[in-house]
Tab-separated table of C-alpha atoms in Angstrom:
chain	number	residue	atom	x	y	z
Q	1	UNK	CA	6.885	-9.622	-43.316
Q	2	UNK	CA	8.918	-10.243	-40.149
Q	3	UNK	CA	9.568	-6.516	-39.782
Q	4	UNK	CA	5.873	-5.745	-40.203
Q	5	UNK	CA	4.935	-8.246	-37.494
Q	6	UNK	CA	7.586	-6.854	-35.162
Q	7	UNK	CA	6.222	-3.348	-35.770
Q	8	UNK	CA	2.737	-4.585	-34.836
Q	9	UNK	CA	4.109	-6.153	-31.649
Q	10	UNK	CA	5.946	-2.949	-30.751
Q	11	UNK	CA	2.643	-1.099	-31.093
Q	12	UNK	CA	0.237	-3.567	-29.490
Q	13	UNK	CA	2.602	-5.848	-27.497
Q	14	UNK	CA	0.623	-8.921	-28.581
Q	15	UNK	CA	-0.428	-10.917	-31.641
Q	16	UNK	CA	-3.535	-13.142	-31.405
Q	17	UNK	CA	-4.033	-16.409	-33.274
Q	18	UNK	CA	-6.939	-14.779	-35.155
Q	19	UNK	CA	-4.410	-12.623	-37.015
Q	20	UNK	CA	-3.267	-14.215	-40.331
Q	21	UNK	CA	0.289	-13.227	-39.434
Q	22	UNK	CA	0.144	-15.611	-36.460
Q	23	UNK	CA	-0.742	-18.540	-38.735
Q	24	UNK	CA	2.006	-17.524	-41.148
Q	25	UNK	CA	4.552	-17.466	-38.333
Q	26	UNK	CA	3.523	-20.847	-36.981
Q	27	UNK	CA	3.698	-22.791	-40.236
Q	28	UNK	CA	5.697	-25.963	-39.622
Q	29	UNK	CA	9.431	-25.892	-40.387
Q	30	UNK	CA	9.250	-22.317	-41.681
Q	31	UNK	CA	11.719	-20.940	-39.141
Q	32	UNK	CA	9.753	-17.695	-39.158
Q	33	UNK	CA	9.094	-17.628	-35.420
Q	34	UNK	CA	12.841	-18.010	-34.811
Q	35	UNK	CA	13.462	-15.100	-37.191
Q	36	UNK	CA	10.979	-12.987	-35.243
Q	37	UNK	CA	12.631	-13.968	-31.950
Q	38	UNK	CA	15.994	-12.814	-33.322
Q	39	UNK	CA	14.468	-9.521	-34.473
Q	40	UNK	CA	12.871	-8.997	-31.049
Q	41	UNK	CA	16.198	-9.725	-29.323
Q	42	UNK	CA	17.779	-6.919	-31.331
Q	43	UNK	CA	15.284	-4.583	-29.651
Q	44	UNK	CA	16.151	-6.025	-26.212
Q	45	UNK	CA	12.844	-7.893	-26.048
Q	46	UNK	CA	11.736	-11.496	-26.007
Q	47	UNK	CA	8.661	-13.353	-27.206
Q	48	UNK	CA	6.256	-15.271	-24.983
Q	49	UNK	CA	3.943	-17.715	-26.795
Q	50	UNK	CA	0.967	-19.013	-24.860
Q	51	UNK	CA	-2.526	-20.291	-25.684
Q	52	UNK	CA	-2.927	-18.763	-29.120
Q	53	UNK	CA	-1.170	-15.480	-28.371
Q	54	UNK	CA	2.315	-14.090	-28.893
Q	55	UNK	CA	3.444	-11.389	-26.449
Q	56	UNK	CA	6.387	-9.039	-26.784
Q	57	UNK	CA	8.101	-8.488	-23.435
Q	58	UNK	CA	10.888	-5.898	-22.930
Q	59	UNK	CA	13.955	-7.148	-21.091
Q	60	UNK	CA	14.268	-5.921	-17.521
Q	61	UNK	CA	16.962	-3.375	-18.446
Q	62	UNK	CA	15.103	-2.126	-21.537
Q	63	UNK	CA	14.235	1.403	-20.429
Q	64	UNK	CA	13.087	2.488	-23.888
Q	65	UNK	CA	10.175	0.046	-24.197
Q	66	UNK	CA	9.848	-0.816	-20.524
Q	67	UNK	CA	9.546	1.250	-17.347
Q	68	UNK	CA	12.446	2.624	-15.354
Q	69	UNK	CA	12.139	3.211	-11.629
Q	70	UNK	CA	11.698	6.918	-12.351
Q	71	UNK	CA	8.888	6.150	-14.817
Q	72	UNK	CA	7.071	3.965	-12.297
Q	73	UNK	CA	7.456	6.516	-9.519
Q	74	UNK	CA	5.934	9.180	-11.769
Q	75	UNK	CA	2.906	6.937	-12.356
Q	76	UNK	CA	2.427	5.441	-8.887
Q	77	UNK	CA	3.375	8.234	-6.487
Q	78	UNK	CA	1.759	11.502	-5.500
Q	79	UNK	CA	3.822	14.679	-5.471
Q	80	UNK	CA	4.592	14.501	-1.746
Q	81	UNK	CA	5.456	10.786	-1.652
Q	82	UNK	CA	8.939	9.256	-1.581
Q	83	UNK	CA	10.901	6.056	-2.194
Q	84	UNK	CA	9.257	4.329	0.763
Q	85	UNK	CA	5.865	4.669	-0.948
Q	86	UNK	CA	7.377	3.251	-4.142
Q	87	UNK	CA	8.747	0.238	-2.253
Q	88	UNK	CA	5.312	-0.277	-0.699
Q	89	UNK	CA	3.748	-0.376	-4.175
Q	90	UNK	CA	6.277	-2.911	-5.482
Q	91	UNK	CA	5.831	-5.052	-2.377
Q	92	UNK	CA	2.062	-4.893	-2.826
Q	93	UNK	CA	2.517	-6.196	-6.386
Q	94	UNK	CA	4.550	-9.172	-5.147
Q	95	UNK	CA	1.888	-9.984	-2.559
Q	96	UNK	CA	-0.819	-9.773	-5.225
Q	97	UNK	CA	1.052	-12.253	-7.416
Q	98	UNK	CA	1.694	-14.551	-4.477
Q	99	UNK	CA	-2.014	-14.590	-3.613
Q	100	UNK	CA	-2.890	-15.764	-7.123
Q	101	UNK	CA	0.050	-18.029	-7.928
Q	102	UNK	CA	2.100	-18.533	-4.734
Q	103	UNK	CA	5.890	-18.660	-4.680
Q	104	UNK	CA	5.667	-22.294	-5.761
Q	105	UNK	CA	4.360	-21.184	-9.162
Q	106	UNK	CA	3.945	-24.028	-11.612
Q	107	UNK	CA	0.715	-25.585	-10.439
Q	108	UNK	CA	-1.484	-22.946	-12.036
Q	109	UNK	CA	-3.730	-20.307	-10.554
Q	110	UNK	CA	-4.824	-20.647	-6.931
Q	111	UNK	CA	-7.974	-18.535	-7.203
Q	112	UNK	CA	-10.241	-16.795	-9.700
Q	113	UNK	CA	-10.313	-13.435	-7.935
Q	114	UNK	CA	-9.058	-11.598	-4.877
Q	115	UNK	CA	-10.866	-8.940	-2.887
Q	116	UNK	CA	-9.215	-5.618	-2.162
Q	117	UNK	CA	-9.681	-6.232	1.573
Q	118	UNK	CA	-7.978	-9.643	1.377
Q	119	UNK	CA	-5.075	-8.185	-0.600
Q	120	UNK	CA	-4.570	-5.406	1.937
Q	121	UNK	CA	-4.744	-7.892	4.815
Q	122	UNK	CA	-2.127	-10.165	3.225
Q	123	UNK	CA	0.077	-7.174	2.507
Q	124	UNK	CA	-0.135	-5.903	6.097
Q	125	UNK	CA	0.711	-9.344	7.476
Q	126	UNK	CA	3.641	-9.856	5.115
Q	127	UNK	CA	5.032	-6.361	5.700
Q	128	UNK	CA	5.026	-6.726	9.466
Q	129	UNK	CA	6.422	-10.245	9.179
Q	130	UNK	CA	9.311	-8.869	7.135
Q	131	UNK	CA	10.356	-6.589	9.996
Q	132	UNK	CA	10.888	-9.617	12.243
Q	133	UNK	CA	12.932	-11.618	9.727
Q	134	UNK	CA	16.672	-11.889	10.347
Q	135	UNK	CA	17.207	-12.853	6.706
Q	136	UNK	CA	16.404	-9.981	4.321
Q	137	UNK	CA	17.465	-11.202	0.840
Q	138	UNK	CA	16.323	-8.081	-1.001
Q	139	UNK	CA	17.605	-5.601	1.606
Q	140	UNK	CA	14.049	-4.342	1.882
Q	141	UNK	CA	13.723	-1.327	4.237
Q	142	UNK	CA	10.844	-2.952	6.138
Q	143	UNK	CA	10.918	-0.683	9.175
Q	144	UNK	CA	10.821	2.453	7.061
Q	145	UNK	CA	8.041	0.975	4.951
Q	146	UNK	CA	5.994	-0.006	8.019
Q	147	UNK	CA	6.354	3.494	9.467
Q	148	UNK	CA	5.324	5.071	6.161
Q	149	UNK	CA	2.369	2.720	5.722
Q	150	UNK	CA	1.133	3.198	9.284
Q	151	UNK	CA	1.140	6.963	8.751
Q	152	UNK	CA	-1.431	6.583	5.989
Q	153	UNK	CA	-5.129	6.791	6.814
Q	154	UNK	CA	-7.143	3.597	7.228
Q	155	UNK	CA	-10.634	5.121	7.018
Q	156	UNK	CA	-12.644	2.883	4.611
Q	157	UNK	CA	-15.035	5.751	3.841
Q	158	UNK	CA	-12.214	7.842	2.324
Q	159	UNK	CA	-10.441	5.301	0.132
Q	160	UNK	CA	-9.926	7.829	-2.661
Q	161	UNK	CA	-7.937	10.214	-0.473
Q	162	UNK	CA	-4.286	10.443	-1.555
Q	163	UNK	CA	-3.069	9.723	1.982
Q	164	UNK	CA	-5.322	6.684	2.490
Q	165	UNK	CA	-3.853	3.176	2.670
Q	166	UNK	CA	-6.332	1.881	0.100
Q	167	UNK	CA	-5.228	4.499	-2.427
Q	168	UNK	CA	-1.801	2.861	-2.677
Q	169	UNK	CA	-3.488	-0.341	-3.883
Q	170	UNK	CA	-6.043	1.406	-6.107
Q	171	UNK	CA	-3.343	3.413	-7.871
Q	172	UNK	CA	-1.379	0.236	-8.541
Q	173	UNK	CA	-4.535	-1.460	-9.848
Q	174	UNK	CA	-5.177	1.441	-12.231
Q	175	UNK	CA	-1.672	1.073	-13.644
Q	176	UNK	CA	-2.033	-2.713	-14.013
Q	177	UNK	CA	-5.383	-2.257	-15.751
Q	178	UNK	CA	-3.772	0.048	-18.313
Q	179	UNK	CA	-1.231	-2.718	-18.958
Q	180	UNK	CA	-4.126	-5.177	-19.472
Q	181	UNK	CA	-2.861	-7.321	-16.601
Q	182	UNK	CA	-5.832	-7.081	-14.240
Q	183	UNK	CA	-9.543	-6.327	-14.264
Q	184	UNK	CA	-10.880	-4.559	-11.173
Q	185	UNK	CA	-14.594	-4.445	-10.347
Q	186	UNK	CA	-14.937	-1.459	-7.972
Q	187	UNK	CA	-18.529	-2.213	-6.950
Q	188	UNK	CA	-17.553	-5.637	-5.614
Q	189	UNK	CA	-13.935	-4.589	-4.901
Q	190	UNK	CA	-12.782	-7.752	-6.662
Q	191	UNK	CA	-9.558	-8.191	-8.638
Q	192	UNK	CA	-9.265	-10.588	-11.578
Q	193	UNK	CA	-6.070	-11.341	-13.473
Q	194	UNK	CA	-6.090	-11.436	-17.269
Q	195	UNK	CA	-4.721	-14.144	-19.560
Q	196	UNK	CA	-1.944	-11.696	-20.388
Q	197	UNK	CA	-0.857	-11.787	-16.743
Q	198	UNK	CA	-0.936	-15.590	-16.799
Q	199	UNK	CA	1.297	-15.594	-19.858
Q	200	UNK	CA	3.796	-13.144	-18.371
Q	201	UNK	CA	3.880	-14.690	-14.912
Q	202	UNK	CA	7.115	-16.592	-15.507
Q	203	UNK	CA	8.802	-13.386	-16.614
Q	204	UNK	CA	7.512	-11.405	-13.622
Q	205	UNK	CA	8.565	-13.900	-10.973
Q	206	UNK	CA	11.661	-15.102	-12.787
Q	207	UNK	CA	14.014	-13.148	-10.533
Q	208	UNK	CA	15.472	-15.283	-7.745
Q	209	UNK	CA	15.636	-12.187	-5.544
Q	210	UNK	CA	11.901	-11.570	-5.900
Q	211	UNK	CA	11.119	-15.168	-4.984
Q	212	UNK	CA	13.485	-14.991	-2.033
Q	213	UNK	CA	11.709	-11.878	-0.758
Q	214	UNK	CA	8.333	-13.587	-0.912
Q	215	UNK	CA	9.607	-16.739	0.762
Q	216	UNK	CA	11.154	-14.703	3.574
Q	217	UNK	CA	7.812	-13.337	4.763
Q	218	UNK	CA	4.585	-14.960	5.857
Q	219	UNK	CA	2.030	-14.153	3.177
Q	220	UNK	CA	0.401	-17.494	2.570
Q	221	UNK	CA	-3.097	-18.594	3.598
Q	222	UNK	CA	-3.724	-19.569	7.169
């Protein structure tokens, strides 16, 4: 039964409490959840249990079930874009998470949704703030990123153009939606995070280097 549940998790990445297998796993003193955790570890994954759901999360260096840098670049970048555009996308993700949870994560969500305009404004502020910081814990190439970003178009009437600033954010949102981490309402240009994102938040911001990057730039509310 453990192998069957692991197979389901490898396929769907989650197991809801409505599934009889969830109840079977959670029976008191059965030790079944621990057995599943050991099986997941053999596949370089770990389990996250939160609010009636079990998630399977690949370890950071698991390139078979997770995404390598090359995989992400293939998804997020256009054919004529380079590493600087990739760094911009990853930085935009950190700013998105900071807007919802802040670097002092632990007190819960800060907001229900974020507008695309607000996200882009926070990103621009944080990126330019990073250039002025003497301490650069992640060795982020801020100047190169600022130059690359400023060379993109800022015309709000052409957001779908590949060389538009907004397209960087919209492409990232499309990827996150496929991972069931966000819901984006294009008519209102509003971004909502899913319960899956809430559950995985500790894993995403676990890295001390990622937290140090966020704390080194000014991306909080005025």
